[in-house]
């Protein structure tokens, strides 16, 4: 018994020593599993600035874009990273969609990560290239119902939010055949192709589409959330439920993760810094200005975060299987 107590005291001292030295001079890397300039990257860069402040300015943050395979390459990199708190994953609903889309996923979304807390929720918008034949959502739906196979939809890889939205929407409108899908390393390059007219349409997060819609560089048709958006620019966009797609309700969420085995004291430090950062007025203003909603303290709790993702994995499985798309 005495030996056990000595061991426990030594471990506590080690962990608290690590916490006292964390983060030290080494930067904290946010791995973003999509290309720079997209919605996930946007959340990461804004959050890095807010966490740098909430950690007293002593911590340096870098954002590393590791894209490909719908975000699974970047997620796997963090799952296999040294668990010292210096390599974190900032990811979205893809954490929950990948297990139903990849039969040979290189990591386990629940077991291979420490959950640091949720960050925000972001609506999605259905948008088209400037020259797209459809002007209203009704036009769009009628076009897809008859000519889906002749049209294409861009996304950020199997399991990405844009891919998931496209799947769910095509299933909901009972498109007779699937649209041609065109994958990119993220929805930033996909947006460039859409604005340039190289692809026909896309479903993407308002953090990436608001500016393009405002500038008139894309056509906007509908939002994916159950409730209409409140922003002056997007409040008149119909929801897909208002357009007759019963129960269609898709919101993209982002969370922060560390590799399994990261010392508890370091996790606690990061979670405290995250909680504080999400209260940063500048971070909240940036997020809300793009239609995102920053989560409250309850959802930054690691146990609540993990329980939410576990529930999302189960919720998305039948949705994805119903849309009948798989990838090895
Ligand atoms: C997605 O479609 O999953 C994201 O928008 C990808 C990205 O952040 O570029």
mmCIF file of C-alpha atoms and ligand atoms in Angstrom:
data_model
loop_
_atom_site.group_PDB
_atom_site.id
_atom_site.type_symbol
_atom_site.label_atom_id
_atom_site.label_comp_id
_atom_site.label_asym_id
_atom_site.label_seq_id
_atom_site.Cartn_x
_atom_site.Cartn_y
_atom_site.Cartn_z
ATOM 1 C CA UNK A 1 0.000 0.000 0.000
ATOM 2 C CA UNK A 2 2.820 2.347 0.936
ATOM 3 C CA UNK A 3 4.506 1.674 -2.428
ATOM 4 C CA UNK A 4 1.270 2.558 -4.192
ATOM 5 C CA UNK A 5 1.022 5.853 -2.329
ATOM 6 C CA UNK A 6 4.621 6.695 -3.175
ATOM 7 C CA UNK A 7 3.954 5.924 -6.861
ATOM 8 C CA UNK A 8 0.788 8.021 -6.892
ATOM 9 C CA UNK A 9 2.589 10.947 -5.284
ATOM 10 C CA UNK A 10 5.418 10.658 -7.824
ATOM 11 C CA UNK A 11 2.942 10.579 -10.735
ATOM 12 C CA UNK A 12 1.079 13.594 -9.362
ATOM 13 C CA UNK A 13 4.350 15.462 -8.953
ATOM 14 C CA UNK A 14 5.352 14.537 -12.511
ATOM 15 C CA UNK A 15 2.039 15.613 -13.960
ATOM 16 C CA UNK A 16 1.957 18.853 -12.010
ATOM 17 C CA UNK A 17 5.581 19.517 -13.005
ATOM 18 C CA UNK A 18 4.542 18.949 -16.634
ATOM 19 C CA UNK A 19 1.646 21.320 -16.160
ATOM 20 C CA UNK A 20 3.956 23.923 -14.655
ATOM 21 C CA UNK A 21 6.350 23.637 -17.606
ATOM 22 C CA UNK A 22 3.564 23.336 -20.243
ATOM 23 C CA UNK A 23 3.554 24.755 -22.829
ATOM 24 C CA UNK A 24 7.158 25.928 -22.398
ATOM 25 C CA UNK A 25 8.846 27.429 -25.436
ATOM 26 C CA UNK A 26 7.521 24.831 -27.917
ATOM 27 C CA UNK A 27 4.513 26.105 -29.920
ATOM 28 C CA UNK A 28 1.106 24.477 -29.645
ATOM 29 C CA UNK A 29 0.072 23.216 -33.095
ATOM 30 C CA UNK A 30 -3.542 23.169 -34.187
ATOM 31 C CA UNK A 31 -3.752 20.542 -36.910
ATOM 32 C CA UNK A 32 -6.548 21.520 -39.321
ATOM 33 C CA UNK A 33 -7.454 18.514 -41.497
ATOM 34 C CA UNK A 34 -8.458 20.704 -44.463
ATOM 35 C CA UNK A 35 -6.826 23.263 -46.758
ATOM 36 C CA UNK A 36 -5.982 26.766 -45.524
ATOM 37 C CA UNK A 37 -8.640 29.426 -45.980
ATOM 38 C CA UNK A 38 -11.661 27.165 -45.437
ATOM 39 C CA UNK A 39 -14.185 27.211 -42.563
ATOM 40 C CA UNK A 40 -12.271 24.785 -40.331
ATOM 41 C CA UNK A 41 -9.066 26.744 -40.861
ATOM 42 C CA UNK A 42 -10.946 29.957 -40.069
ATOM 43 C CA UNK A 43 -12.144 28.628 -36.708
ATOM 44 C CA UNK A 44 -8.626 27.394 -35.908
ATOM 45 C CA UNK A 45 -6.913 30.710 -36.636
ATOM 46 C CA UNK A 46 -9.475 32.723 -34.692
ATOM 47 C CA UNK A 47 -9.338 30.279 -31.760
ATOM 48 C CA UNK A 48 -5.522 30.187 -31.747
ATOM 49 C CA UNK A 49 -5.481 33.962 -31.262
ATOM 50 C CA UNK A 50 -8.076 33.769 -28.481
ATOM 51 C CA UNK A 51 -6.240 30.924 -26.685
ATOM 52 C CA UNK A 52 -2.905 32.710 -27.003
ATOM 53 C CA UNK A 53 -4.558 35.535 -25.055
ATOM 54 C CA UNK A 54 -6.314 33.248 -22.547
ATOM 55 C CA UNK A 55 -2.969 31.541 -21.787
ATOM 56 C CA UNK A 56 -1.498 34.902 -20.900
ATOM 57 C CA UNK A 57 0.325 35.501 -24.154
ATOM 58 C CA UNK A 58 3.044 33.045 -23.165
ATOM 59 C CA UNK A 59 1.977 30.296 -25.538
ATOM 60 C CA UNK A 60 2.738 30.373 -29.256
ATOM 61 C CA UNK A 61 0.206 28.760 -31.581
ATOM 62 C CA UNK A 62 0.732 27.544 -35.114
ATOM 63 C CA UNK A 63 -1.916 26.198 -37.506
ATOM 64 C CA UNK A 64 -0.864 23.267 -39.668
ATOM 65 C CA UNK A 65 -3.121 22.267 -42.587
ATOM 66 C CA UNK A 66 -2.984 18.536 -43.207
ATOM 67 C CA UNK A 67 -5.711 17.893 -45.752
ATOM 68 C CA UNK A 68 -6.967 14.925 -47.741
ATOM 69 C CA UNK A 69 -9.444 12.037 -47.454
ATOM 70 C CA UNK A 70 -12.190 14.155 -45.922
ATOM 71 C CA UNK A 71 -10.095 15.177 -42.925
ATOM 72 C CA UNK A 72 -9.076 11.642 -41.910
ATOM 73 C CA UNK A 73 -5.384 12.144 -42.773
ATOM 74 C CA UNK A 74 -5.056 15.118 -40.433
ATOM 75 C CA UNK A 75 -7.081 13.403 -37.706
ATOM 76 C CA UNK A 76 -4.851 10.330 -37.939
ATOM 77 C CA UNK A 77 -1.722 12.466 -37.665
ATOM 78 C CA UNK A 78 -2.911 13.799 -34.287
ATOM 79 C CA UNK A 79 -4.098 10.386 -33.109
ATOM 80 C CA UNK A 80 -0.515 9.168 -33.594
ATOM 81 C CA UNK A 81 1.225 12.334 -32.300
ATOM 82 C CA UNK A 82 3.276 12.563 -29.085
ATOM 83 C CA UNK A 83 0.713 13.077 -26.277
ATOM 84 C CA UNK A 84 2.373 16.120 -24.706
ATOM 85 C CA UNK A 85 -0.290 18.765 -25.417
ATOM 86 C CA UNK A 86 1.661 20.430 -28.218
ATOM 87 C CA UNK A 87 -0.233 18.775 -31.091
ATOM 88 C CA UNK A 88 -3.999 19.253 -31.068
ATOM 89 C CA UNK A 89 -6.707 18.481 -33.630
ATOM 90 C CA UNK A 90 -9.357 21.056 -34.482
ATOM 91 C CA UNK A 91 -12.046 19.124 -36.326
ATOM 92 C CA UNK A 92 -15.750 19.153 -37.071
ATOM 93 C CA UNK A 93 -18.633 16.751 -37.711
ATOM 94 C CA UNK A 94 -16.188 14.658 -39.737
ATOM 95 C CA UNK A 95 -15.087 13.190 -36.377
ATOM 96 C CA UNK A 96 -18.509 11.486 -36.312
ATOM 97 C CA UNK A 97 -19.147 10.851 -40.030
ATOM 98 C CA UNK A 98 -15.836 9.144 -40.905
ATOM 99 C CA UNK A 99 -16.540 5.860 -39.038
ATOM 100 C CA UNK A 100 -19.609 5.323 -41.275
ATOM 101 C CA UNK A 101 -17.820 6.301 -44.487
ATOM 102 C CA UNK A 102 -14.414 4.611 -44.152
ATOM 103 C CA UNK A 103 -14.352 0.862 -43.581
ATOM 104 C CA UNK A 104 -10.609 1.003 -42.829
ATOM 105 C CA UNK A 105 -10.305 4.163 -40.716
ATOM 106 C CA UNK A 106 -6.712 4.510 -39.433
ATOM 107 C CA UNK A 107 -7.805 5.733 -35.999
ATOM 108 C CA UNK A 108 -10.625 5.352 -33.486
ATOM 109 C CA UNK A 109 -12.438 8.706 -33.031
ATOM 110 C CA UNK A 110 -13.443 7.939 -29.427
ATOM 111 C CA UNK A 111 -10.613 5.805 -28.031
ATOM 112 C CA UNK A 112 -7.598 7.485 -29.669
ATOM 113 C CA UNK A 113 -8.250 11.045 -28.485
ATOM 114 C CA UNK A 114 -8.613 13.094 -25.333
ATOM 115 C CA UNK A 115 -11.632 15.372 -25.700
ATOM 116 C CA UNK A 116 -10.901 19.019 -24.809
ATOM 117 C CA UNK A 117 -14.319 20.545 -25.477
ATOM 118 C CA UNK A 118 -16.676 21.804 -28.179
ATOM 119 C CA UNK A 119 -16.116 25.180 -29.846
ATOM 120 C CA UNK A 120 -19.047 26.299 -31.985
ATOM 121 C CA UNK A 121 -21.964 25.365 -34.214
ATOM 122 C CA UNK A 122 -22.165 26.561 -37.826
ATOM 123 C CA UNK A 123 -25.076 26.500 -40.293
ATOM 124 C CA UNK A 124 -24.573 25.453 -43.908
ATOM 125 C CA UNK A 125 -25.843 27.063 -47.105
ATOM 126 C CA UNK A 126 -26.584 25.558 -50.501
ATOM 127 C CA UNK A 127 -24.854 27.727 -53.094
ATOM 128 C CA UNK A 128 -24.322 27.695 -56.895
ATOM 129 C CA UNK A 129 -21.876 29.123 -59.393
ATOM 130 C CA UNK A 130 -22.749 32.614 -60.674
ATOM 131 C CA UNK A 131 -23.898 31.252 -64.052
ATOM 132 C CA UNK A 132 -25.907 28.367 -62.586
ATOM 133 C CA UNK A 133 -29.223 27.824 -64.360
ATOM 134 C CA UNK A 134 -31.224 27.821 -61.083
ATOM 135 C CA UNK A 135 -32.126 31.161 -59.494
ATOM 136 C CA UNK A 136 -34.366 30.006 -56.650
ATOM 137 C CA UNK A 137 -34.317 26.955 -54.412
ATOM 138 C CA UNK A 138 -37.386 25.586 -56.213
ATOM 139 C CA UNK A 139 -35.554 25.920 -59.585
ATOM 140 C CA UNK A 140 -32.569 24.142 -58.021
ATOM 141 C CA UNK A 141 -34.606 21.248 -56.708
ATOM 142 C CA UNK A 142 -36.435 20.785 -60.010
ATOM 143 C CA UNK A 143 -33.125 20.857 -61.904
ATOM 144 C CA UNK A 144 -31.553 18.268 -59.600
ATOM 145 C CA UNK A 145 -34.631 16.026 -59.771
ATOM 146 C CA UNK A 146 -34.356 15.779 -63.573
ATOM 147 C CA UNK A 147 -30.711 16.434 -64.447
ATOM 148 C CA UNK A 148 -28.678 15.376 -61.396
ATOM 149 C CA UNK A 149 -26.307 13.178 -63.402
ATOM 150 C CA UNK A 150 -25.420 16.096 -65.697
ATOM 151 C CA UNK A 151 -24.520 18.356 -62.777
ATOM 152 C CA UNK A 152 -21.704 18.322 -60.245
ATOM 153 C CA UNK A 153 -21.293 19.251 -56.606
ATOM 154 C CA UNK A 154 -17.983 20.117 -54.952
ATOM 155 C CA UNK A 155 -16.948 18.993 -51.481
ATOM 156 C CA UNK A 156 -13.877 18.575 -49.260
ATOM 157 C CA UNK A 157 -13.578 14.793 -49.465
ATOM 158 C CA UNK A 158 -15.597 11.788 -48.207
ATOM 159 C CA UNK A 159 -16.726 12.499 -44.660
ATOM 160 C CA UNK A 160 -16.290 16.253 -44.887
ATOM 161 C CA UNK A 161 -19.158 18.503 -43.850
ATOM 162 C CA UNK A 162 -19.736 19.609 -47.434
ATOM 163 C CA UNK A 163 -19.786 15.982 -48.597
ATOM 164 C CA UNK A 164 -22.189 14.956 -45.834
ATOM 165 C CA UNK A 165 -24.510 17.874 -46.612
ATOM 166 C CA UNK A 166 -24.539 17.021 -50.327
ATOM 167 C CA UNK A 167 -25.324 13.368 -49.564
ATOM 168 C CA UNK A 168 -28.141 14.211 -47.165
ATOM 169 C CA UNK A 169 -29.651 16.824 -49.479
ATOM 170 C CA UNK A 170 -29.646 14.589 -52.594
ATOM 171 C CA UNK A 171 -31.229 11.787 -50.562
ATOM 172 C CA UNK A 172 -33.853 14.181 -49.168
ATOM 173 C CA UNK A 173 -34.881 15.476 -52.642
ATOM 174 C CA UNK A 174 -34.974 11.908 -53.979
ATOM 175 C CA UNK A 175 -32.650 12.753 -56.856
ATOM 176 C CA UNK A 176 -33.110 9.869 -59.334
ATOM 177 C CA UNK A 177 -29.358 9.520 -59.751
ATOM 178 C CA UNK A 178 -26.463 11.060 -57.813
ATOM 179 C CA UNK A 179 -24.771 14.237 -58.972
ATOM 180 C CA UNK A 180 -21.143 13.955 -60.010
ATOM 181 C CA UNK A 181 -19.110 14.805 -56.914
ATOM 182 C CA UNK A 182 -15.842 16.721 -57.184
ATOM 183 C CA UNK A 183 -13.557 16.462 -54.129
ATOM 184 C CA UNK A 184 -11.053 19.150 -53.090
ATOM 185 C CA UNK A 185 -8.562 19.404 -50.187
ATOM 186 C CA UNK A 186 -10.998 21.778 -48.496
ATOM 187 C CA UNK A 187 -13.859 24.104 -49.316
ATOM 188 C CA UNK A 188 -11.506 27.040 -49.824
ATOM 189 C CA UNK A 189 -10.176 25.607 -53.126
ATOM 190 C CA UNK A 190 -13.675 24.285 -53.849
ATOM 191 C CA UNK A 191 -15.078 27.808 -53.418
ATOM 192 C CA UNK A 192 -12.498 29.190 -55.865
ATOM 193 C CA UNK A 193 -13.662 26.629 -58.437
ATOM 194 C CA UNK A 194 -17.311 27.494 -57.781
ATOM 195 C CA UNK A 195 -16.781 31.255 -58.101
ATOM 196 C CA UNK A 196 -14.821 30.551 -61.280
ATOM 197 C CA UNK A 197 -17.664 28.476 -62.687
ATOM 198 C CA UNK A 198 -15.622 25.234 -62.845
ATOM 199 C CA UNK A 199 -18.125 23.428 -60.598
ATOM 200 C CA UNK A 200 -21.916 23.814 -60.424
ATOM 201 C CA UNK A 201 -22.729 23.889 -56.723
ATOM 202 C CA UNK A 202 -21.705 23.159 -53.156
ATOM 203 C CA UNK A 203 -23.046 22.987 -49.615
ATOM 204 C CA UNK A 204 -20.715 24.847 -47.257
ATOM 205 C CA UNK A 205 -20.543 26.503 -43.875
ATOM 206 C CA UNK A 206 -21.595 30.133 -43.497
ATOM 207 C CA UNK A 207 -18.117 30.925 -42.138
ATOM 208 C CA UNK A 208 -16.947 30.418 -45.726
ATOM 209 C CA UNK A 209 -19.995 31.366 -47.773
ATOM 210 C CA UNK A 210 -21.228 34.587 -46.102
ATOM 211 C CA UNK A 211 -18.585 36.787 -47.727
ATOM 212 C CA UNK A 212 -19.062 35.256 -51.184
ATOM 213 C CA UNK A 213 -22.861 35.568 -50.991
ATOM 214 C CA UNK A 214 -22.544 39.181 -49.813
ATOM 215 C CA UNK A 215 -20.199 39.957 -52.728
ATOM 216 C CA UNK A 216 -22.620 38.364 -55.187
ATOM 217 C CA UNK A 217 -19.943 35.904 -56.361
ATOM 218 C CA UNK A 218 -22.206 32.873 -55.831
ATOM 219 C CA UNK A 219 -25.955 32.174 -55.889
ATOM 220 C CA UNK A 220 -27.463 31.276 -52.486
ATOM 221 C CA UNK A 221 -30.491 28.962 -52.325
ATOM 222 C CA UNK A 222 -31.221 27.734 -48.789
ATOM 223 C CA UNK A 223 -29.864 27.077 -45.314
ATOM 224 C CA UNK A 224 -29.624 23.615 -43.731
ATOM 225 C CA UNK A 225 -30.631 24.492 -40.163
ATOM 226 C CA UNK A 226 -34.154 23.973 -38.827
ATOM 227 C CA UNK A 227 -34.450 27.671 -37.979
ATOM 228 C CA UNK A 228 -33.781 30.538 -40.442
ATOM 229 C CA UNK A 229 -30.566 32.500 -39.901
ATOM 230 C CA UNK A 230 -30.786 35.858 -38.134
ATOM 231 C CA UNK A 231 -27.989 37.730 -39.916
ATOM 232 C CA UNK A 232 -29.228 40.640 -42.043
ATOM 233 C CA UNK A 233 -27.697 39.116 -45.147
ATOM 234 C CA UNK A 234 -28.953 35.541 -44.775
ATOM 235 C CA UNK A 235 -32.212 35.932 -42.814
ATOM 236 C CA UNK A 236 -34.307 35.759 -46.021
ATOM 237 C CA UNK A 237 -32.751 32.502 -47.218
ATOM 238 C CA UNK A 238 -35.359 29.741 -46.794
ATOM 239 C CA UNK A 239 -34.573 26.707 -44.691
ATOM 240 C CA UNK A 240 -34.772 23.323 -46.418
ATOM 241 C CA UNK A 241 -37.608 22.478 -44.028
ATOM 242 C CA UNK A 242 -39.542 25.514 -45.282
ATOM 243 C CA UNK A 243 -38.868 24.200 -48.791
ATOM 244 C CA UNK A 244 -40.579 20.952 -47.914
ATOM 245 C CA UNK A 245 -37.690 18.730 -46.772
ATOM 246 C CA UNK A 246 -39.288 17.555 -43.526
ATOM 247 C CA UNK A 247 -36.903 17.281 -40.557
ATOM 248 C CA UNK A 248 -33.862 18.383 -42.589
ATOM 249 C CA UNK A 249 -31.636 19.918 -39.950
ATOM 250 C CA UNK A 250 -27.851 19.975 -40.345
ATOM 251 C CA UNK A 251 -25.518 22.071 -38.203
ATOM 252 C CA UNK A 252 -21.749 21.642 -38.316
ATOM 253 C CA UNK A 253 -19.930 21.646 -34.993
ATOM 254 C CA UNK A 254 -16.215 21.998 -34.199
ATOM 255 C CA UNK A 255 -14.279 20.543 -31.269
ATOM 256 C CA UNK A 256 -10.714 20.346 -29.960
ATOM 257 C CA UNK A 257 -8.834 17.081 -29.337
ATOM 258 C CA UNK A 258 -5.460 15.879 -28.019
ATOM 259 C CA UNK A 259 -3.851 12.469 -28.522
ATOM 260 C CA UNK A 260 -4.848 9.791 -26.010
ATOM 261 C CA UNK A 261 -2.456 9.738 -23.043
ATOM 262 C CA UNK A 262 -1.863 13.490 -22.830
ATOM 263 C CA UNK A 263 -1.183 14.198 -19.106
ATOM 264 C CA UNK A 264 -4.372 15.114 -17.188
ATOM 265 C CA UNK A 265 -2.828 18.307 -15.799
ATOM 266 C CA UNK A 266 -2.009 19.473 -19.346
ATOM 267 C CA UNK A 267 -5.526 18.578 -20.506
ATOM 268 C CA UNK A 268 -6.989 20.564 -17.611
ATOM 269 C CA UNK A 269 -4.814 23.559 -18.518
ATOM 270 C CA UNK A 270 -5.903 23.402 -22.166
ATOM 271 C CA UNK A 271 -9.556 22.987 -21.273
ATOM 272 C CA UNK A 272 -9.410 26.026 -18.960
ATOM 273 C CA UNK A 273 -7.711 28.067 -21.687
ATOM 274 C CA UNK A 274 -10.339 26.930 -24.225
ATOM 275 C CA UNK A 275 -13.210 27.866 -21.892
ATOM 276 C CA UNK A 276 -11.721 31.327 -21.395
ATOM 277 C CA UNK A 277 -11.015 31.793 -25.105
ATOM 278 C CA UNK A 278 -14.648 31.044 -25.996
ATOM 279 C CA UNK A 279 -15.640 33.991 -23.799
ATOM 280 C CA UNK A 280 -13.277 36.333 -25.653
ATOM 281 C CA UNK A 281 -15.492 39.130 -27.104
ATOM 282 C CA UNK A 282 -13.323 39.420 -30.208
ATOM 283 C CA UNK A 283 -13.569 35.671 -30.925
ATOM 284 C CA UNK A 284 -17.338 35.688 -30.370
ATOM 285 C CA UNK A 285 -17.778 38.736 -32.631
ATOM 286 C CA UNK A 286 -15.760 37.132 -35.451
ATOM 287 C CA UNK A 287 -17.703 33.868 -35.204
ATOM 288 C CA UNK A 288 -21.148 35.448 -34.921
ATOM 289 C CA UNK A 289 -20.361 37.799 -37.810
ATOM 290 C CA UNK A 290 -20.139 34.677 -40.002
ATOM 291 C CA UNK A 291 -23.264 32.943 -38.691
ATOM 292 C CA UNK A 292 -21.512 30.669 -36.176
ATOM 293 C CA UNK A 293 -22.659 30.266 -32.561
ATOM 294 C CA UNK A 294 -20.019 29.771 -29.849
ATOM 295 C CA UNK A 295 -21.010 27.009 -27.386
ATOM 296 C CA UNK A 296 -21.608 27.574 -23.675
ATOM 297 C CA UNK A 297 -19.470 26.254 -20.807
ATOM 298 C CA UNK A 298 -21.511 23.055 -20.428
ATOM 299 C CA UNK A 299 -20.457 21.933 -23.898
ATOM 300 C CA UNK A 300 -16.796 22.720 -23.288
ATOM 301 C CA UNK A 301 -16.810 20.031 -20.613
ATOM 302 C CA UNK A 302 -14.668 17.111 -21.970
ATOM 303 C CA UNK A 303 -17.103 14.394 -20.824
ATOM 304 C CA UNK A 304 -20.042 16.218 -22.425
ATOM 305 C CA UNK A 305 -18.003 16.725 -25.593
ATOM 306 C CA UNK A 306 -17.188 13.004 -25.828
ATOM 307 C CA UNK A 307 -20.796 11.980 -25.085
ATOM 308 C CA UNK A 308 -22.000 14.319 -27.822
ATOM 309 C CA UNK A 309 -19.620 12.896 -30.444
ATOM 310 C CA UNK A 310 -20.505 9.297 -29.480
ATOM 311 C CA UNK A 311 -24.196 10.183 -29.969
ATOM 312 C CA UNK A 312 -23.438 11.894 -33.301
ATOM 313 C CA UNK A 313 -21.588 8.796 -34.589
ATOM 314 C CA UNK A 314 -24.712 6.703 -33.893
ATOM 315 C CA UNK A 315 -27.049 9.379 -35.313
ATOM 316 C CA UNK A 316 -25.117 9.760 -38.587
ATOM 317 C CA UNK A 317 -24.639 6.043 -39.294
ATOM 318 C CA UNK A 318 -28.185 5.354 -40.616
ATOM 319 C CA UNK A 319 -28.279 8.740 -42.385
ATOM 320 C CA UNK A 320 -25.091 7.945 -44.316
ATOM 321 C CA UNK A 321 -26.114 4.341 -45.012
ATOM 322 C CA UNK A 322 -29.476 5.562 -46.328
ATOM 323 C CA UNK A 323 -27.579 7.816 -48.735
ATOM 324 C CA UNK A 324 -25.673 4.677 -49.766
ATOM 325 C CA UNK A 325 -22.197 6.089 -50.138
ATOM 326 C CA UNK A 326 -19.147 4.258 -48.854
ATOM 327 C CA UNK A 327 -15.415 4.569 -49.288
ATOM 328 C CA UNK A 328 -12.616 2.232 -48.246
HETATM 329 C C1 LIG B 1 -15.881 20.644 -44.933
HETATM 330 O O1 LIG B 1 -16.550 20.663 -45.965
HETATM 331 O O2 LIG B 1 -15.722 19.658 -44.211
HETATM 332 C C2 LIG B 1 -15.131 21.857 -44.539
HETATM 333 O O3 LIG B 1 -15.750 22.989 -45.028
HETATM 334 C C3 LIG B 1 -13.778 21.696 -45.106
HETATM 335 C C4 LIG B 1 -12.922 22.895 -44.863
HETATM 336 O O4 LIG B 1 -12.908 23.394 -43.730
HETATM 337 O O5 LIG B 1 -12.280 23.304 -45.832
#
